[in-house]
Amino acid sequence: MRKALSWLVLLMLALYALAGCGAQPASRPNAGVPSEIAGSNQTGGVQIAFVYYDGRQETEVGQGVIKAIGRFSGEEGVTSGEYKATEDDFDSTLELAVKSGAKLVVMLGEEMAGDMERARWRYPNVNFILVDGTGQALLGANTVRLRAAVEQAGWLAGYAAVFEGYRELATFATDDPDEQRYALGFALGADAAAEELGLEAGQVRIRAVEGTGEEENTELRHRIERLAALGTELVFDTHSNSGISLLGYARLSGLRLVMVENPGNTETVLVTTGKDFQQGLYALLENWKASTFPGGQDVVTGAEETGVFLDVETAYFDLFSVADYETVLKTFDGGTVAVGINNELQAGEGELPRVDELPLKKLMVLLPAIPEETVYPASSAGPSGSIPVESSPAGADHAADIPSGGDAAGGDMGQGPQPESQPPEGSGGEAEPPPDAGRLGA
């Protein structure tokens, strides 16, 4: 019996030892890494580490980062590894990557901006690239921020919307810099299309609304209903995480949408904008290997490098064709259009302009974006009933005083001096002004 028990104990100890030998750190190199990164020889550790928060690697942007690192690793013979982190264990995960030999760390998303800012001091001999950052972290000699020129994506969307025949437009944006750039670019693109089509000044109008399609259902529904009642045809929601509520309310109200990085495929969404950092990141990896790492710089990738795009393959265009899209993309070659957009977004002291401060020639900016005064039909029990319509009390001026000092996206955010209720230049005669006061840029 004792001999049998002894053998049993020895067997249990052996099994325990085998289990212990198999244990690995949760954030080890190549843990669940797609083959593009895992394919390189890992015997000497890693030279490039991709560190991300769980879930980000599964997005289209994340997959683009993985492909760029994988292609570079295969072509240049550089080892690479992937490290999944959380906010709580980021420091230990990064330490593991550096101890594994990482000399370049690629990080993903603005949520890691603070992590990169701390890491650059802790590891001065390691270079860091923050992909898809929006500009909050301070950069140093060993850090680079790679961001997308989202204003160009907005420009393409606004241009396509007007060519497709939409004349009553709106944007949803908060004070987030990327959302503002999307919205401002959208206005510039719509204005460019209106001019190219020979439309009259004021024939295309835009309402710049503060907020996103991610907000509480009741508030979002009322906003969509009010925009529909005011004649809005299409809304560009610049927030990348808007959900199905926005889609449902837009469909019920007869509105079309332009959305950011929306994976859905529904006819309510006219077109989706996207970002792809593969070319931009690959170029930075080449700089790093050639010892020409552009430390301390913001590097921007735009339409010319396919850094931003419209997903025309899944779009519901009737008039704006793939050939039209390819033609307008050619105008970005050489940077003329891109530089023009960038120059028009410079308002001094690094701040973005309001939409009504843009040098618009044809597009009318409606202020306020959604008038405060609304009335409901007598049959309605209030906000939960029928769609509200704009009230027109005798002598009322829809261009109510707009306080100064607003944010950059215009409309509810875009604030400034009281505009006059006059027909735009070129509209001909003393036509009755529209129900909303507006302005044709700065």
Short mmCIF file of C-alpha atoms in Angstrom, two decimals:
data_model
loop_
_atom_site.label_atom_id
_atom_site.label_comp_id
_atom_site.label_asym_id
_atom_site.label_seq_id
_atom_site.Cartn_x
_atom_site.Cartn_y
_atom_site.Cartn_z
CA MET A 1 0.00 0.00 0.00
CA ARG A 2 2.80 2.41 0.97
CA LYS A 3 4.60 1.61 -2.28
CA ALA A 4 1.43 2.31 -4.26
CA LEU A 5 0.92 5.61 -2.45
CA SER A 6 4.52 6.60 -3.12
CA TRP A 7 4.07 5.98 -6.86
CA LEU A 8 0.84 8.00 -6.79
CA VAL A 9 2.55 10.97 -5.11
CA LEU A 10 5.43 10.82 -7.61
CA LEU A 11 2.94 10.76 -10.49
CA MET A 12 1.09 13.81 -9.13
CA LEU A 13 4.34 15.72 -8.66
CA ALA A 14 5.40 14.93 -12.22
CA LEU A 15 2.09 16.17 -13.62
CA TYR A 16 2.35 19.36 -11.54
CA ALA A 17 5.88 19.98 -12.81
CA LEU A 18 4.81 19.53 -16.41
CA ALA A 19 1.95 22.00 -15.92
CA GLY A 20 4.33 24.51 -14.37
CA CYS A 21 6.76 24.26 -17.26
CA GLY A 22 3.97 25.10 -19.67
CA ALA A 23 2.96 28.34 -17.92
CA GLN A 24 3.77 31.55 -19.83
CA PRO A 25 3.21 35.25 -19.15
CA ALA A 26 -0.15 36.45 -20.48
CA SER A 27 1.58 39.19 -22.49
CA ARG A 28 4.29 37.05 -24.10
CA PRO A 29 5.58 37.69 -27.62
CA ASN A 30 3.41 36.12 -30.31
CA ALA A 31 0.57 35.24 -27.92
CA GLY A 32 -2.26 34.71 -30.36
CA VAL A 33 -0.51 36.82 -33.00
CA PRO A 34 -1.65 36.61 -36.63
CA SER A 35 0.93 34.93 -38.87
CA GLU A 36 2.08 38.25 -40.37
CA ILE A 37 3.93 39.01 -37.13
CA ALA A 38 4.46 35.51 -35.76
CA GLY A 39 6.22 34.38 -38.92
CA SER A 40 9.61 35.90 -38.08
CA ASN A 41 12.35 34.03 -36.23
CA GLN A 42 11.92 34.65 -32.48
CA THR A 43 15.05 32.90 -31.20
CA GLY A 44 16.83 36.21 -30.63
CA GLY A 45 13.88 38.01 -29.04
CA VAL A 46 11.92 40.80 -30.70
CA GLN A 47 13.08 44.08 -32.21
CA ILE A 48 9.63 45.55 -32.93
CA ALA A 49 6.83 45.17 -30.39
CA PHE A 50 3.18 45.93 -31.11
CA VAL A 51 1.52 46.83 -27.80
CA TYR A 52 -2.24 47.38 -27.72
CA TYR A 53 -5.29 47.28 -25.50
CA ASP A 54 -7.39 44.18 -26.02
CA GLY A 55 -9.93 44.56 -28.81
CA ARG A 56 -8.07 47.23 -30.75
CA GLN A 57 -6.13 44.64 -32.73
CA GLU A 58 -9.40 43.31 -34.16
CA THR A 59 -10.45 46.62 -35.75
CA GLU A 60 -9.67 47.44 -39.37
CA VAL A 61 -7.04 49.94 -38.20
CA GLY A 62 -5.50 47.33 -35.89
CA GLN A 63 -5.37 44.74 -38.64
CA GLY A 64 -3.67 47.29 -40.89
CA VAL A 65 -0.99 47.85 -38.24
CA ILE A 66 -0.41 44.10 -37.94
CA LYS A 67 -0.10 43.74 -41.71
CA ALA A 68 2.38 46.62 -41.98
CA ILE A 69 4.60 45.23 -39.21
CA GLY A 70 4.33 41.71 -40.61
CA ARG A 71 5.27 42.79 -44.15
CA PHE A 72 8.21 44.84 -42.88
CA SER A 73 9.42 41.98 -40.66
CA GLY A 74 9.31 39.53 -43.54
CA GLU A 75 10.97 41.80 -46.08
CA GLU A 76 13.66 43.23 -43.80
CA GLY A 77 14.36 40.19 -41.60
CA VAL A 78 13.40 42.05 -38.43
CA THR A 79 11.86 40.12 -35.53
CA SER A 80 8.53 41.29 -34.15
CA GLY A 81 6.03 40.38 -31.47
CA GLU A 82 2.60 41.30 -30.20
CA TYR A 83 1.74 42.21 -26.60
CA LYS A 84 -1.79 42.55 -25.29
CA ALA A 85 -2.08 44.98 -22.36
CA THR A 86 -4.66 46.47 -20.04
CA GLU A 87 -4.61 49.84 -18.30
CA ASP A 88 -3.60 48.08 -15.08
CA ASP A 89 -0.71 46.02 -16.45
CA PHE A 90 0.59 48.27 -19.25
CA ASP A 91 3.86 49.09 -17.47
CA SER A 92 4.70 45.43 -16.80
CA THR A 93 3.69 44.46 -20.35
CA LEU A 94 5.95 47.12 -21.83
CA GLU A 95 8.77 46.03 -19.53
CA LEU A 96 8.40 42.48 -20.82
CA ALA A 97 8.60 43.73 -24.43
CA VAL A 98 11.73 45.79 -23.75
CA LYS A 99 13.39 42.92 -21.87
CA SER A 100 12.64 40.74 -24.90
CA GLY A 101 14.80 43.09 -26.95
CA ALA A 102 12.29 45.57 -28.40
CA LYS A 103 13.97 48.70 -29.77
CA LEU A 104 10.80 50.05 -31.40
CA VAL A 105 7.35 49.91 -29.82
CA VAL A 106 4.23 50.54 -31.90
CA MET A 107 1.16 51.56 -29.88
CA LEU A 108 -2.41 52.00 -31.09
CA GLY A 109 -5.04 54.61 -30.27
CA GLU A 110 -5.28 57.92 -28.45
CA GLU A 111 -6.15 56.02 -25.26
CA MET A 112 -2.46 55.03 -25.12
CA ALA A 113 -1.17 58.60 -25.44
CA GLY A 114 -0.51 58.92 -21.72
CA ASP A 115 1.21 55.53 -21.68
CA MET A 116 3.56 56.62 -24.45
CA GLU A 117 4.32 59.90 -22.72
CA ARG A 118 5.43 58.04 -19.58
CA ALA A 119 7.28 55.34 -21.52
CA ARG A 120 9.45 57.77 -23.48
CA TRP A 121 11.07 58.94 -20.25
CA ARG A 122 11.39 55.46 -18.77
CA TYR A 123 13.02 54.00 -21.90
CA PRO A 124 14.98 56.80 -23.61
CA ASN A 125 16.82 54.30 -25.86
CA VAL A 126 13.59 52.82 -27.23
CA ASN A 127 11.62 54.49 -30.03
CA PHE A 128 7.83 54.72 -29.90
CA ILE A 129 5.18 55.22 -32.59
CA LEU A 130 1.63 56.07 -31.57
CA VAL A 131 -0.70 55.12 -34.42
CA ASP A 132 -4.06 56.91 -34.70
CA GLY A 133 -3.30 59.49 -32.03
CA THR A 134 -5.12 62.82 -32.13
CA GLY A 135 -2.56 65.11 -30.55
CA GLN A 136 -2.88 65.05 -26.77
CA ALA A 137 0.49 63.51 -25.81
CA LEU A 138 3.70 65.53 -25.67
CA LEU A 139 6.31 64.19 -28.07
CA GLY A 140 10.02 63.76 -27.51
CA ALA A 141 13.10 62.78 -29.50
CA ASN A 142 12.17 59.08 -29.31
CA THR A 143 8.44 59.38 -30.08
CA VAL A 144 6.36 59.92 -33.23
CA ARG A 145 2.62 60.30 -33.60
CA LEU A 146 1.05 58.95 -36.82
CA ARG A 147 -2.41 60.36 -37.44
CA ALA A 148 -4.84 60.32 -40.32
CA ALA A 149 -5.84 63.48 -42.18
CA VAL A 150 -9.49 62.92 -41.32
CA GLU A 151 -10.38 66.35 -42.69
CA GLN A 152 -9.60 64.88 -46.11
CA ALA A 153 -11.98 61.98 -45.48
CA GLY A 154 -14.63 64.54 -44.51
CA TRP A 155 -13.88 66.54 -47.66
CA LEU A 156 -14.36 63.46 -49.85
CA ALA A 157 -17.64 62.63 -48.09
CA GLY A 158 -19.02 66.17 -48.47
CA TYR A 159 -17.96 66.31 -52.11
CA ALA A 160 -19.60 62.96 -52.88
CA ALA A 161 -22.82 63.86 -51.01
CA VAL A 162 -23.40 67.01 -53.07
CA PHE A 163 -22.55 65.23 -56.32
CA GLU A 164 -25.06 62.58 -55.33
CA GLY A 165 -27.71 65.30 -55.16
CA TYR A 166 -28.02 66.13 -51.46
CA ARG A 167 -28.58 69.80 -50.72
CA GLU A 168 -29.70 69.93 -47.06
CA LEU A 169 -26.83 68.66 -44.93
CA ALA A 170 -25.91 68.38 -41.26
CA THR A 171 -22.94 67.23 -39.20
CA PHE A 172 -22.78 65.73 -35.69
CA ALA A 173 -19.52 66.51 -33.86
CA THR A 174 -18.23 67.18 -30.35
CA ASP A 175 -15.18 69.22 -29.41
CA ASP A 176 -12.92 66.22 -30.14
CA PRO A 177 -10.23 67.43 -32.59
CA ASP A 178 -10.75 64.55 -35.02
CA GLU A 179 -14.53 65.03 -35.05
CA GLN A 180 -14.11 68.74 -35.71
CA ARG A 181 -11.71 68.05 -38.58
CA TYR A 182 -14.11 65.55 -40.12
CA ALA A 183 -16.96 68.09 -39.93
CA LEU A 184 -14.96 71.03 -41.24
CA GLY A 185 -13.58 68.96 -44.10
CA PHE A 186 -17.11 67.83 -44.94
CA ALA A 187 -18.22 71.47 -45.29
CA LEU A 188 -15.24 72.31 -47.50
CA GLY A 189 -15.87 69.30 -49.74
CA ALA A 190 -19.56 70.12 -50.09
CA ASP A 191 -18.65 73.69 -51.00
CA ALA A 192 -16.13 72.51 -53.62
CA ALA A 193 -18.71 70.21 -55.24
CA ALA A 194 -21.36 72.94 -55.28
CA GLU A 195 -18.92 75.27 -57.04
CA GLU A 196 -17.86 72.61 -59.54
CA LEU A 197 -21.51 71.82 -60.34
CA GLY A 198 -22.28 75.51 -60.89
CA LEU A 199 -24.90 75.68 -58.14
CA GLU A 200 -26.16 79.01 -56.85
CA ALA A 201 -24.76 80.36 -53.59
CA GLY A 202 -26.95 79.10 -50.76
CA GLN A 203 -28.46 76.26 -52.78
CA VAL A 204 -26.57 73.80 -50.54
CA ARG A 205 -27.00 74.38 -46.80
CA ILE A 206 -25.46 72.82 -43.73
CA ARG A 207 -26.33 72.62 -40.03
CA ALA A 208 -23.37 71.91 -37.72
CA VAL A 209 -24.85 70.23 -34.64
CA GLU A 210 -23.04 69.61 -31.37
CA GLY A 211 -23.30 66.00 -30.25
CA THR A 212 -22.93 62.46 -31.58
CA GLY A 213 -25.05 59.53 -32.65
CA GLU A 214 -24.02 57.69 -29.48
CA GLU A 215 -26.09 59.76 -27.05
CA GLU A 216 -29.14 58.78 -25.00
CA ASN A 217 -31.93 57.42 -27.14
CA THR A 218 -34.58 60.05 -26.31
CA GLU A 219 -32.29 63.02 -26.94
CA LEU A 220 -30.94 61.46 -30.12
CA ARG A 221 -34.42 60.68 -31.44
CA HIS A 222 -35.63 64.23 -30.86
CA ARG A 223 -32.57 65.66 -32.61
CA ILE A 224 -33.06 63.41 -35.64
CA GLU A 225 -36.77 64.23 -35.80
CA ARG A 226 -36.16 67.97 -35.58
CA LEU A 227 -33.53 67.84 -38.32
CA ALA A 228 -35.90 65.89 -40.55
CA ALA A 229 -38.67 68.42 -39.89
CA LEU A 230 -36.30 71.23 -40.90
CA GLY A 231 -35.73 69.56 -44.27
CA THR A 232 -32.37 67.92 -43.61
CA GLU A 233 -31.61 65.12 -46.08
CA LEU A 234 -28.24 63.76 -44.94
CA VAL A 235 -26.27 63.75 -41.67
CA PHE A 236 -22.54 63.11 -41.31
CA ASP A 237 -21.96 61.58 -37.88
CA THR A 238 -18.26 62.09 -37.15
CA HIS A 239 -18.17 59.81 -34.09
CA SER A 240 -16.71 56.35 -34.72
CA ASN A 241 -18.72 54.45 -32.09
CA SER A 242 -22.30 55.40 -32.90
CA GLY A 243 -24.71 52.51 -32.58
CA ILE A 244 -27.84 51.07 -34.07
CA SER A 245 -30.10 53.67 -32.44
CA LEU A 246 -28.83 56.33 -34.83
CA LEU A 247 -29.41 54.03 -37.79
CA GLY A 248 -32.95 53.23 -36.64
CA TYR A 249 -34.03 56.82 -36.00
CA ALA A 250 -32.47 58.02 -39.26
CA ARG A 251 -34.30 55.32 -41.22
CA LEU A 252 -37.64 56.13 -39.58
CA SER A 253 -37.15 59.85 -40.28
CA GLY A 254 -36.07 59.31 -43.89
CA LEU A 255 -32.52 60.63 -43.36
CA ARG A 256 -29.40 59.24 -45.00
CA LEU A 257 -26.15 59.00 -43.05
CA VAL A 258 -22.43 59.23 -43.66
CA MET A 259 -20.60 57.37 -40.90
CA VAL A 260 -17.03 56.89 -39.67
CA GLU A 261 -15.57 53.38 -39.69
CA ASN A 262 -19.02 51.83 -39.57
CA PRO A 263 -18.85 48.10 -40.41
CA GLY A 264 -22.56 47.80 -41.10
CA ASN A 265 -23.96 47.56 -44.60
CA THR A 266 -27.38 49.20 -44.69
CA GLU A 267 -29.03 51.45 -47.25
CA THR A 268 -29.54 54.13 -44.59
CA VAL A 269 -25.76 54.68 -44.67
CA LEU A 270 -24.87 56.38 -47.95
CA VAL A 271 -21.15 55.81 -47.47
CA THR A 272 -18.59 55.11 -44.75
CA THR A 273 -15.23 56.82 -44.29
CA GLY A 274 -12.19 54.80 -43.28
CA LYS A 275 -8.56 55.03 -42.17
CA ASP A 276 -5.64 52.83 -43.20
CA PHE A 277 -2.18 53.37 -41.68
CA GLN A 278 -0.32 50.61 -43.54
CA GLN A 279 1.65 52.82 -45.93
CA GLY A 280 2.33 55.52 -43.35
CA LEU A 281 3.49 53.04 -40.71
CA TYR A 282 5.64 51.08 -43.16
CA ALA A 283 7.44 54.30 -44.12
CA LEU A 284 8.16 55.05 -40.46
CA LEU A 285 9.51 51.52 -39.94
CA GLU A 286 11.87 52.13 -42.86
CA ASN A 287 12.95 55.42 -41.27
CA TRP A 288 13.66 53.61 -38.01
CA LYS A 289 15.77 50.92 -39.68
CA ALA A 290 17.70 53.57 -41.62
CA SER A 291 18.39 55.53 -38.40
CA THR A 292 16.33 58.47 -39.69
CA PHE A 293 13.52 58.15 -37.16
CA PRO A 294 11.63 61.50 -37.18
CA GLY A 295 11.42 61.83 -33.40
CA GLY A 296 9.25 64.59 -31.96
CA GLN A 297 7.09 64.91 -35.08
CA ASP A 298 3.44 64.53 -36.00
CA VAL A 299 3.32 62.46 -39.18
CA VAL A 300 0.10 62.72 -41.18
CA THR A 301 -1.16 60.21 -43.72
CA GLY A 302 -3.90 61.26 -46.11
CA ALA A 303 -5.83 60.37 -49.25
CA GLU A 304 -2.74 60.36 -51.47
CA GLU A 305 -1.29 57.49 -49.40
CA THR A 306 -4.74 55.84 -49.00
CA GLY A 307 -4.48 56.82 -45.33
CA VAL A 308 -8.10 57.98 -45.51
CA PHE A 309 -10.76 56.87 -47.96
CA LEU A 310 -14.43 56.41 -48.76
CA ASP A 311 -15.63 52.81 -48.86
CA VAL A 312 -17.14 53.17 -52.31
CA GLU A 313 -17.44 49.41 -52.76
CA THR A 314 -20.20 49.23 -50.14
CA ALA A 315 -21.65 52.71 -50.77
CA TYR A 316 -25.22 53.28 -51.96
CA PHE A 317 -24.38 55.85 -54.62
CA ASP A 318 -26.63 56.27 -57.66
CA LEU A 319 -24.88 59.19 -59.34
CA PHE A 320 -21.39 59.36 -57.84
CA SER A 321 -19.52 56.45 -59.44
CA VAL A 322 -16.31 54.64 -58.58
CA ALA A 323 -14.78 56.35 -61.62
CA ASP A 324 -15.84 59.75 -60.21
CA TYR A 325 -14.21 58.83 -56.90
CA GLU A 326 -10.96 57.78 -58.58
CA THR A 327 -10.97 61.02 -60.55
CA VAL A 328 -11.34 63.20 -57.48
CA LEU A 329 -8.67 61.18 -55.66
CA LYS A 330 -6.21 62.18 -58.39
CA THR A 331 -6.64 65.80 -57.34
CA PHE A 332 -4.88 64.86 -54.08
CA ASP A 333 -1.77 63.69 -55.95
CA GLY A 334 0.97 66.20 -55.41
CA GLY A 335 -0.72 67.55 -52.31
CA THR A 336 -2.40 70.62 -53.84
CA VAL A 337 -5.91 69.86 -52.53
CA ALA A 338 -4.59 68.48 -49.25
CA VAL A 339 -2.49 71.59 -48.62
CA GLY A 340 -5.46 73.79 -49.48
CA ILE A 341 -7.68 71.98 -46.98
CA ASN A 342 -5.01 72.18 -44.31
CA ASN A 343 -4.47 75.91 -44.90
CA GLU A 344 -8.17 76.62 -44.62
CA LEU A 345 -8.27 74.90 -41.23
CA GLN A 346 -5.61 77.18 -39.77
CA ALA A 347 -7.27 79.82 -37.59
CA GLY A 348 -4.21 81.03 -35.69
CA GLU A 349 -2.71 79.91 -32.39
CA GLY A 350 -3.23 76.27 -33.34
CA GLU A 351 -7.02 76.34 -32.98
CA LEU A 352 -9.49 75.15 -35.58
CA PRO A 353 -11.94 77.65 -37.06
CA ARG A 354 -15.70 77.54 -36.71
CA VAL A 355 -17.56 76.26 -39.73
CA ASP A 356 -18.98 79.75 -40.40
CA GLU A 357 -15.40 81.10 -40.46
CA LEU A 358 -14.39 78.89 -43.38
CA PRO A 359 -13.84 80.59 -46.77
CA LEU A 360 -16.99 79.06 -48.27
CA LYS A 361 -18.19 80.28 -51.68
CA LYS A 362 -21.43 78.37 -52.22
CA LEU A 363 -22.33 76.58 -49.00
CA MET A 364 -24.69 78.35 -46.57
CA VAL A 365 -24.09 77.69 -42.85
CA LEU A 366 -27.36 77.77 -40.89
CA LEU A 367 -27.19 79.38 -37.45
CA PRO A 368 -28.33 78.18 -35.04
CA ALA A 369 -28.09 74.64 -36.33
CA ILE A 370 -31.37 73.63 -34.69
CA PRO A 371 -33.59 76.56 -33.62
CA GLU A 372 -34.67 76.45 -30.00
CA GLU A 373 -38.29 77.31 -30.76
CA THR A 374 -40.33 74.35 -31.93
CA VAL A 375 -44.03 73.62 -31.87
CA TYR A 376 -45.82 70.31 -32.07
CA PRO A 377 -49.10 69.60 -33.87
CA ALA A 378 -52.21 69.79 -31.69
CA SER A 379 -52.61 66.04 -32.00
CA SER A 380 -49.22 65.52 -30.41
CA ALA A 381 -48.86 64.86 -26.72
CA GLY A 382 -45.46 66.57 -26.73
CA PRO A 383 -41.93 65.51 -27.49
CA SER A 384 -42.87 61.82 -27.51
CA GLY A 385 -45.46 62.36 -30.23
CA SER A 386 -45.26 63.77 -33.74
CA ILE A 387 -42.19 65.27 -35.34
CA PRO A 388 -41.73 68.89 -34.22
CA VAL A 389 -41.80 71.71 -36.75
CA GLU A 390 -40.07 75.04 -36.58
CA SER A 391 -42.27 77.77 -35.11
CA SER A 392 -42.70 81.07 -36.90
CA PRO A 393 -44.23 83.57 -34.45
CA ALA A 394 -44.91 87.00 -35.89
CA GLY A 395 -41.77 89.10 -35.93
CA ALA A 396 -39.60 86.27 -34.65
CA ASP A 397 -36.00 86.21 -35.81
CA HIS A 398 -34.66 82.70 -36.18
CA ALA A 399 -31.09 83.98 -35.93
CA ALA A 400 -31.32 84.44 -32.19
CA ASP A 401 -28.32 85.89 -30.38
CA ILE A 402 -25.50 83.38 -30.46
CA PRO A 403 -23.05 83.70 -27.56
CA SER A 404 -19.40 84.08 -28.41
CA GLY A 405 -16.54 81.72 -27.63
CA GLY A 406 -17.98 78.46 -28.98
CA ASP A 407 -16.22 75.37 -30.22
CA ALA A 408 -14.92 74.77 -33.66
CA ALA A 409 -17.47 72.66 -35.47
CA GLY A 410 -20.00 75.48 -35.89
CA GLY A 411 -23.79 75.53 -35.52
CA ASP A 412 -24.62 74.72 -31.94
CA MET A 413 -20.86 74.67 -31.39
CA GLY A 414 -20.02 77.31 -33.96
CA GLN A 415 -20.86 80.65 -32.44
CA GLY A 416 -20.20 84.17 -33.46
CA PRO A 417 -21.77 87.47 -34.40
CA GLN A 418 -25.43 87.67 -35.40
CA PRO A 419 -25.80 86.98 -39.16
CA GLU A 420 -28.22 89.04 -41.23
CA SER A 421 -31.30 87.35 -42.69
CA GLN A 422 -30.48 88.06 -46.32
CA PRO A 423 -30.49 85.98 -49.49
CA PRO A 424 -26.97 84.88 -50.46
CA GLU A 425 -25.07 86.67 -53.16
CA GLY A 426 -26.02 85.48 -56.59
CA SER A 427 -29.47 84.27 -55.58
CA GLY A 428 -31.06 87.13 -57.53
CA GLY A 429 -33.49 89.84 -56.44
CA GLU A 430 -35.05 90.41 -53.06
CA ALA A 431 -36.20 86.87 -52.55
CA GLU A 432 -37.77 86.03 -49.21
CA PRO A 433 -35.02 84.81 -46.86
CA PRO A 434 -35.04 81.17 -45.79
CA PRO A 435 -36.58 80.35 -42.39
CA ASP A 436 -33.07 80.01 -40.94
CA ALA A 437 -30.54 82.78 -40.97
CA GLY A 438 -27.30 81.72 -42.55
CA ARG A 439 -23.94 82.82 -43.78
CA LEU A 440 -21.68 81.90 -46.64
CA GLY A 441 -18.43 81.49 -44.77
CA ALA A 442 -16.10 84.15 -43.44
#
